[in-house]
CSV table of C-alpha atoms in Angstrom, one decimal:
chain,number,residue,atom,x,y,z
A,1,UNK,CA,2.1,48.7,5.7
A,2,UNK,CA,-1.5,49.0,4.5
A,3,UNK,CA,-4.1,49.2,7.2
A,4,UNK,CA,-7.0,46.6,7.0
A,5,UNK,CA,-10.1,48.1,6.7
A,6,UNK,CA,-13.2,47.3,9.0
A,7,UNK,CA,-15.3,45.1,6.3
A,8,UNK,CA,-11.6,43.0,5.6
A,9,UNK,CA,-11.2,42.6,8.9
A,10,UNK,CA,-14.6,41.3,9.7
A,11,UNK,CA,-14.8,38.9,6.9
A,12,UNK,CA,-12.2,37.1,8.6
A,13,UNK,CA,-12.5,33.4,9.5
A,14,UNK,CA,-11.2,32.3,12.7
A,15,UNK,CA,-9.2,28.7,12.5
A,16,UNK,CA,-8.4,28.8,16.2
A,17,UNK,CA,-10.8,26.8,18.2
A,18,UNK,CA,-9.9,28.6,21.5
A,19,UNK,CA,-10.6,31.5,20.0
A,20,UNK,CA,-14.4,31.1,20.1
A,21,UNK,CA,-16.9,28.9,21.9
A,22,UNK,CA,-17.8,26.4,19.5
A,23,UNK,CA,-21.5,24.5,19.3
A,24,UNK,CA,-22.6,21.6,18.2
A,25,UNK,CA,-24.7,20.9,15.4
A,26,UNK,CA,-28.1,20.5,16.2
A,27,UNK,CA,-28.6,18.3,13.4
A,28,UNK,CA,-25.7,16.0,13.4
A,29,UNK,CA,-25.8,15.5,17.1
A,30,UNK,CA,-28.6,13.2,16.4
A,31,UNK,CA,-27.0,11.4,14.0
A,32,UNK,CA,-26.5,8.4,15.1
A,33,UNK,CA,-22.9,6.4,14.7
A,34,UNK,CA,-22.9,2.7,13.7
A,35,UNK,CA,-19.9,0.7,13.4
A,36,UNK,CA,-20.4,-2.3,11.0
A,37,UNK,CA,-19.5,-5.7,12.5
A,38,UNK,CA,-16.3,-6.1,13.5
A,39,UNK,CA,-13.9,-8.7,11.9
A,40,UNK,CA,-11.1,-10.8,13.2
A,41,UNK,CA,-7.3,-9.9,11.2
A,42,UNK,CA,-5.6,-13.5,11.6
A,43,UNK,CA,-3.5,-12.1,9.1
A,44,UNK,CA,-1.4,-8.6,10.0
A,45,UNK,CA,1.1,-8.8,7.2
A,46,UNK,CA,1.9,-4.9,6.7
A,47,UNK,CA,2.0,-1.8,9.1
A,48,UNK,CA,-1.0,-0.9,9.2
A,49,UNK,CA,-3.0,-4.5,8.3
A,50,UNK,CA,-3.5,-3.7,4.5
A,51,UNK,CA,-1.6,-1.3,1.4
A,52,UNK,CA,-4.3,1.4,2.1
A,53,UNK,CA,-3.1,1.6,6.0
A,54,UNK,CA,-7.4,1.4,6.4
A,55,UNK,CA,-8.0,-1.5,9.0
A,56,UNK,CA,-11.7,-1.1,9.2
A,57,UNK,CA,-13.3,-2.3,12.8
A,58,UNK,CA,-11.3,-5.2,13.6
A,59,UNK,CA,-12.3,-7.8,16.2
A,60,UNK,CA,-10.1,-7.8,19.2
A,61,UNK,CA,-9.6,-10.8,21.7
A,62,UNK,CA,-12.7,-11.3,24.5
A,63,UNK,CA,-10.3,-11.6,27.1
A,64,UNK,CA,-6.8,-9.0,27.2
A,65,UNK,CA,-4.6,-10.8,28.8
A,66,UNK,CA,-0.8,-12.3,28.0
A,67,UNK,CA,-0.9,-15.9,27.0
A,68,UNK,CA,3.0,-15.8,26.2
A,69,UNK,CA,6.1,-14.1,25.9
A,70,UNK,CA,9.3,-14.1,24.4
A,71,UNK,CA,12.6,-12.4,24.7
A,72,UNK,CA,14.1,-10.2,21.7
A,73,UNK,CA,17.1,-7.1,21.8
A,74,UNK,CA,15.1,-4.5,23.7
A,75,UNK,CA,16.1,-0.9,23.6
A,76,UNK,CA,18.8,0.8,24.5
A,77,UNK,CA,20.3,4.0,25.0
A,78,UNK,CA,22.3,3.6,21.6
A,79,UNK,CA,19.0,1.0,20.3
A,80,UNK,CA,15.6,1.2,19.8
A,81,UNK,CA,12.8,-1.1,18.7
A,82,UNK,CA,10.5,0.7,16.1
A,83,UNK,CA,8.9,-1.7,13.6
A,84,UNK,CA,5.8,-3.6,14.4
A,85,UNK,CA,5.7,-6.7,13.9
A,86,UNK,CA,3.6,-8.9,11.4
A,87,UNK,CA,1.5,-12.0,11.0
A,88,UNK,CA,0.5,-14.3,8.5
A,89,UNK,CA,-0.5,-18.0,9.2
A,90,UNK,CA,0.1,-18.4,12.9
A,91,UNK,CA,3.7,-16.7,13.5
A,92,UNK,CA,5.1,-13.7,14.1
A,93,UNK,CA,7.6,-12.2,12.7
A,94,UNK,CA,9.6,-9.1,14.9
A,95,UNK,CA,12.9,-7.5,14.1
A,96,UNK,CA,14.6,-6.6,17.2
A,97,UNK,CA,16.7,-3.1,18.1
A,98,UNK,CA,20.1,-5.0,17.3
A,99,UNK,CA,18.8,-5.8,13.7
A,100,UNK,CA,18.1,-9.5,14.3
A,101,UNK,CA,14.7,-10.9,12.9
A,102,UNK,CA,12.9,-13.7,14.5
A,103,UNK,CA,9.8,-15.9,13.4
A,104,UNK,CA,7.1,-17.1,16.7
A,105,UNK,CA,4.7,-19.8,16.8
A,106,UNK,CA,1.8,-17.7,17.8
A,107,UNK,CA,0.1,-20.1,19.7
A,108,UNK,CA,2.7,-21.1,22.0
A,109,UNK,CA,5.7,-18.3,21.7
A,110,UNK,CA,8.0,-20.9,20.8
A,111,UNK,CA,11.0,-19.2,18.8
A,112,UNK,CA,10.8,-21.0,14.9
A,113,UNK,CA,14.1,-19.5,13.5
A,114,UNK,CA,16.0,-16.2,13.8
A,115,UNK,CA,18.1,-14.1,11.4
A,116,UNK,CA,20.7,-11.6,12.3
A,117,UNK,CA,21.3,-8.9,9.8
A,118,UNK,CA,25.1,-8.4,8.7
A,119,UNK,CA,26.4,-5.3,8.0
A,120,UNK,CA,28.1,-4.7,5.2
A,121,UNK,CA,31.3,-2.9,7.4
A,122,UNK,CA,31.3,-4.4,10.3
A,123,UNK,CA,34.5,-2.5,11.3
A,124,UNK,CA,32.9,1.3,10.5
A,125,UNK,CA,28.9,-0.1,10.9
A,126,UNK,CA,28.5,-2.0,14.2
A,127,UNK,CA,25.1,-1.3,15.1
A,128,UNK,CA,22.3,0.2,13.4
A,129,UNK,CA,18.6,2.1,14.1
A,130,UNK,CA,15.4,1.5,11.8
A,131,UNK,CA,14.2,-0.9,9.5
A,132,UNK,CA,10.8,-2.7,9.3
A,133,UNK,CA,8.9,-5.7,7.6
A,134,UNK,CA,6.3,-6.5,5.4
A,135,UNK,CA,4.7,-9.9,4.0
A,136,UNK,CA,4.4,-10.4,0.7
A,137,UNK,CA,3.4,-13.8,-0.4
A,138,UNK,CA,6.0,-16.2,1.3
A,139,UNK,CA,8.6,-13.8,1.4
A,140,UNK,CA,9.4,-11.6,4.1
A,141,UNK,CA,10.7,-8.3,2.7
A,142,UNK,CA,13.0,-6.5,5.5
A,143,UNK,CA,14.2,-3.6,5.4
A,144,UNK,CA,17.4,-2.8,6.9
A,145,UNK,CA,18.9,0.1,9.0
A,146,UNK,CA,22.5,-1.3,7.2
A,147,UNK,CA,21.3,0.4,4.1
A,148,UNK,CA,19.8,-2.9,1.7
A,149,UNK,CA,16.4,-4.4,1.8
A,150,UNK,CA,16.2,-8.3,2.0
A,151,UNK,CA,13.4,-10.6,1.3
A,152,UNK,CA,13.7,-14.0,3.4
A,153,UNK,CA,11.5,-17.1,3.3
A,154,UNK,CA,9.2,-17.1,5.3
A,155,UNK,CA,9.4,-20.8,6.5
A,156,UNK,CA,13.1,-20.6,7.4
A,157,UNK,CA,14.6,-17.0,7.0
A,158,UNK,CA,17.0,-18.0,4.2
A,159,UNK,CA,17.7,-15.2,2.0
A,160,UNK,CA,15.7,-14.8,-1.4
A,161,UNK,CA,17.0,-11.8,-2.9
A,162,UNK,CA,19.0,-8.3,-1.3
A,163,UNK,CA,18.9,-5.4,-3.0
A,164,UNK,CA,21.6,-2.5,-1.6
A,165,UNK,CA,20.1,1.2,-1.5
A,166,UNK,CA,22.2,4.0,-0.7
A,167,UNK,CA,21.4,5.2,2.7
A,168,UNK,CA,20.1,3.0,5.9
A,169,UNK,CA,16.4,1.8,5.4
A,170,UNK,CA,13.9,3.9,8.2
A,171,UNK,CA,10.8,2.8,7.7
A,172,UNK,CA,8.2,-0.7,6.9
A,173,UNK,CA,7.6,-1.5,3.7
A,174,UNK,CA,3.9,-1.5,2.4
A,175,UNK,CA,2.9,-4.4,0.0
A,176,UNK,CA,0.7,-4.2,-3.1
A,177,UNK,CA,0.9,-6.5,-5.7
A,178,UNK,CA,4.1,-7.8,-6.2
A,179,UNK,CA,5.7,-4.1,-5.2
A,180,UNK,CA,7.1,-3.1,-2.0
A,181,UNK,CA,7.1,0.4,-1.4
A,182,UNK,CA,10.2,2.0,1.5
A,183,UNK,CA,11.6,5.2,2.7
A,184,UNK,CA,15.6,5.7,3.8
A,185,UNK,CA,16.8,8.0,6.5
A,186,UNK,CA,17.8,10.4,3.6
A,187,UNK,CA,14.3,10.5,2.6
A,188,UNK,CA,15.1,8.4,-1.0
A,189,UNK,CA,12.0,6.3,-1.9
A,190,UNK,CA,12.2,3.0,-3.6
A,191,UNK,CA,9.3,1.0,-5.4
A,192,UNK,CA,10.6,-2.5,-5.8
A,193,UNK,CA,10.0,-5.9,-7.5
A,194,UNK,CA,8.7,-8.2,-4.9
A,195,UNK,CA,10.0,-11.0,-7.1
A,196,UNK,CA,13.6,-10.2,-7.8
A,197,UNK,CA,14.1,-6.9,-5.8
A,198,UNK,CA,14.6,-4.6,-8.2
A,199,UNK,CA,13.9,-1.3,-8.7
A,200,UNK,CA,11.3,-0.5,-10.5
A,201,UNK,CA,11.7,3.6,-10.0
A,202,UNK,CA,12.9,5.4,-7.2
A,203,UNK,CA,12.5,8.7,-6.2
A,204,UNK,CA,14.2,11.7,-3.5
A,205,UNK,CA,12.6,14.1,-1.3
A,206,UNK,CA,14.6,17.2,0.8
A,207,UNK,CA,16.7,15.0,2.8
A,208,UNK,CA,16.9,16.2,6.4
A,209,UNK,CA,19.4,16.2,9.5
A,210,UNK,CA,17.1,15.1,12.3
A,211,UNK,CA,14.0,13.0,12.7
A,212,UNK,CA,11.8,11.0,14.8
A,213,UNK,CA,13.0,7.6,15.6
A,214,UNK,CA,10.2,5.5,14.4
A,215,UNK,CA,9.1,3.2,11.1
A,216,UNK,CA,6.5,5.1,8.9
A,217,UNK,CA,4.9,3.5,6.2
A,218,UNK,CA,2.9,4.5,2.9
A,219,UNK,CA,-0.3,4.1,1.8
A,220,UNK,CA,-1.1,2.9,-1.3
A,221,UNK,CA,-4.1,2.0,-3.4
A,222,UNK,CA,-4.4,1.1,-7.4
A,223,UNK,CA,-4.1,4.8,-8.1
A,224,UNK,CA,-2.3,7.0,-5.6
A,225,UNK,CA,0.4,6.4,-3.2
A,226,UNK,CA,1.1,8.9,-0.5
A,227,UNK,CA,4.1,9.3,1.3
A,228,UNK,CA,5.7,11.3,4.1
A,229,UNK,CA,8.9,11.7,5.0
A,230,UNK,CA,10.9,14.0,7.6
A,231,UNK,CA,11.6,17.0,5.6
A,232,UNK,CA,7.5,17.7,6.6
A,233,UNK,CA,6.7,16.7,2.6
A,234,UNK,CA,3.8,14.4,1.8
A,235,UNK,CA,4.4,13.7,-1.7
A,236,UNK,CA,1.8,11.6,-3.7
A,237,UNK,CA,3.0,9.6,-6.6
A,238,UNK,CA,1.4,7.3,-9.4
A,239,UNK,CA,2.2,3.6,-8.2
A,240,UNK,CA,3.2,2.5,-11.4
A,241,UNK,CA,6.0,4.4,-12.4
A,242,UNK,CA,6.5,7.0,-9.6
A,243,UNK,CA,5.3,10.4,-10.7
A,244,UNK,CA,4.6,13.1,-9.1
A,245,UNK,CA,0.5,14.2,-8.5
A,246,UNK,CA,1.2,16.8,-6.3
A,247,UNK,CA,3.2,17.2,-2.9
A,248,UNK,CA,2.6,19.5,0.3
A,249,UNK,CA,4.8,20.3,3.3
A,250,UNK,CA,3.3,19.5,6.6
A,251,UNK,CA,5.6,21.9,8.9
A,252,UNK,CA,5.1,24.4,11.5
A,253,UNK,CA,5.6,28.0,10.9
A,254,UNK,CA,7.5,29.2,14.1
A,255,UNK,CA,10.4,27.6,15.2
A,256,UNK,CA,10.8,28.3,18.8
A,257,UNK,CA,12.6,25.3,20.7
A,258,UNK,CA,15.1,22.7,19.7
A,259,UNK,CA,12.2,20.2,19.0
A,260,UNK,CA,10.3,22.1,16.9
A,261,UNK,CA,12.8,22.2,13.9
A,262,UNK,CA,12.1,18.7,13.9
A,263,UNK,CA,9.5,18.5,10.5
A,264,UNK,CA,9.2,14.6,10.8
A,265,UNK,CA,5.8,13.1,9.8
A,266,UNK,CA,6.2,10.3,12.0
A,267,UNK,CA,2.6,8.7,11.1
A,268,UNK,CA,1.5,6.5,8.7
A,269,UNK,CA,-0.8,8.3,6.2
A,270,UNK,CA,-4.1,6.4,4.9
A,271,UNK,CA,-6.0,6.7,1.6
């Protein structure tokens, strides 16, 4: 093993914070920090409020406190809730941890409709974990730990279109255009037709045994769209017909307890 020598060692850059006793900048500690005005999101139809997964400084309500509530399948030791819900014109719309979707009048909490998903087995597929929703236009687009995405009216929850996918659905779609964008448990990405649900490409990423039980989402602009999965990749891909800019893996080096061979990026990225 070759020895360093004392210049090589000395040119080295320390990335450890603990490691030295950092200062600020004279300079930029006087910058000052202004937000711009904040403004109110009556609409919340994606994870994340918009495509790019960049809210901006919203307006929250003067007073935090709870004006209503309802009742939906909480979680269990088998179940989990993991998708946000979304807004658009004064209701809510929540899928619950036993894969039933439900529309709220906003104002009042009063249930509108409610959808329960079917499984496609119900003798092998009881139950399911995952899914989430998206808004696009006046369709909600679900999609469905029971392996299909669905897009139901928003007005009633009748079913528009399902499309079935190979694998259970994991994470909320993000809307741009008429394109929803999803990830499955197996880490296979779909681009699809808001319209008619089809595919428009698809693409797979190292699939991986364990993960974080949550509902990522992309983010996606007009000319990149970046997504992580739970191999630890963060591929970015040309929204229009899925390929490849360039990818990176997002793991740890050491692998010391049972967690940490878990590589799941379990946040929501933002371009």
């Amino acid at each position: 093993k070759k020895e360093l020598s004392p210049e090589e060692i000395a040119a080295r850059v320390t990335i450890n914070p603990q490691d030295e006793n950092l200062k600020p900048d004279a300079e930029l500690a006087a910058t000052p920090v202004v937000l711009p005005e904040a403004t109110p999101a009556t609409d919340w139809t994606q994870s994340g409020v918009i495509a790019t997964k960049v809210s901006g400084h919203l307006q929250a309500a003067p007073d935090f406190k709870v004006d209503w509530r309802a009742s939906v399948g909480g979680s269990s030791e088998n179940k989990r809730i993991v998708a946000a819900p979304v807004v658009k014109d004064n209701r809510i719309y929540v899928i619950d941890a036993n894969q039933k979707v439900f529309a709220f009048d906003a104002g009042n909490g009063r249930r509108l409709w409610e959808r329960e998903l079917e499984s496609p087995n119900e003798k092998r597929d009881n139950h399911a974990v995952g899914g989430g929703l998206a808004i696009a236009g006046d369709k909600l687009i679900v999609a469905s730990g029971y392996a299909y995405v669905e897009a139901m009216s928003l007005s009633d929850g009748k079913t528009v279109w399902r499309r079935r996918v190979d694998s259970p659905m994991s994470g909320s779609p993000a809307i741009m255009g008429n394109r929803a964008f999803v990830t499955s448990t197996h880490n296979e990405f779909y681009a699809l037709d808001t319209a008619t649900g089809e595919i428009i490409w698809n693409d797979q990423a190292i699939a991986e045994s364990a993960r974080v039980l949550s509902s990522p989402s992309p983010a996606v602009n007009a000319d990149i769209l970046a997504v992580p999965y739970s191999s630890g990749e963060l591929i970015a891909y040309l929204p229009a017909n899925g390929r490849r800019l360039w990818s990176d893996t997002l793991t740890t080096l050491g692998r010391y307890t049972p967690l940490s061979v878990i590589n799941d990026i379990a946040g929501r990225p933002s371009i």
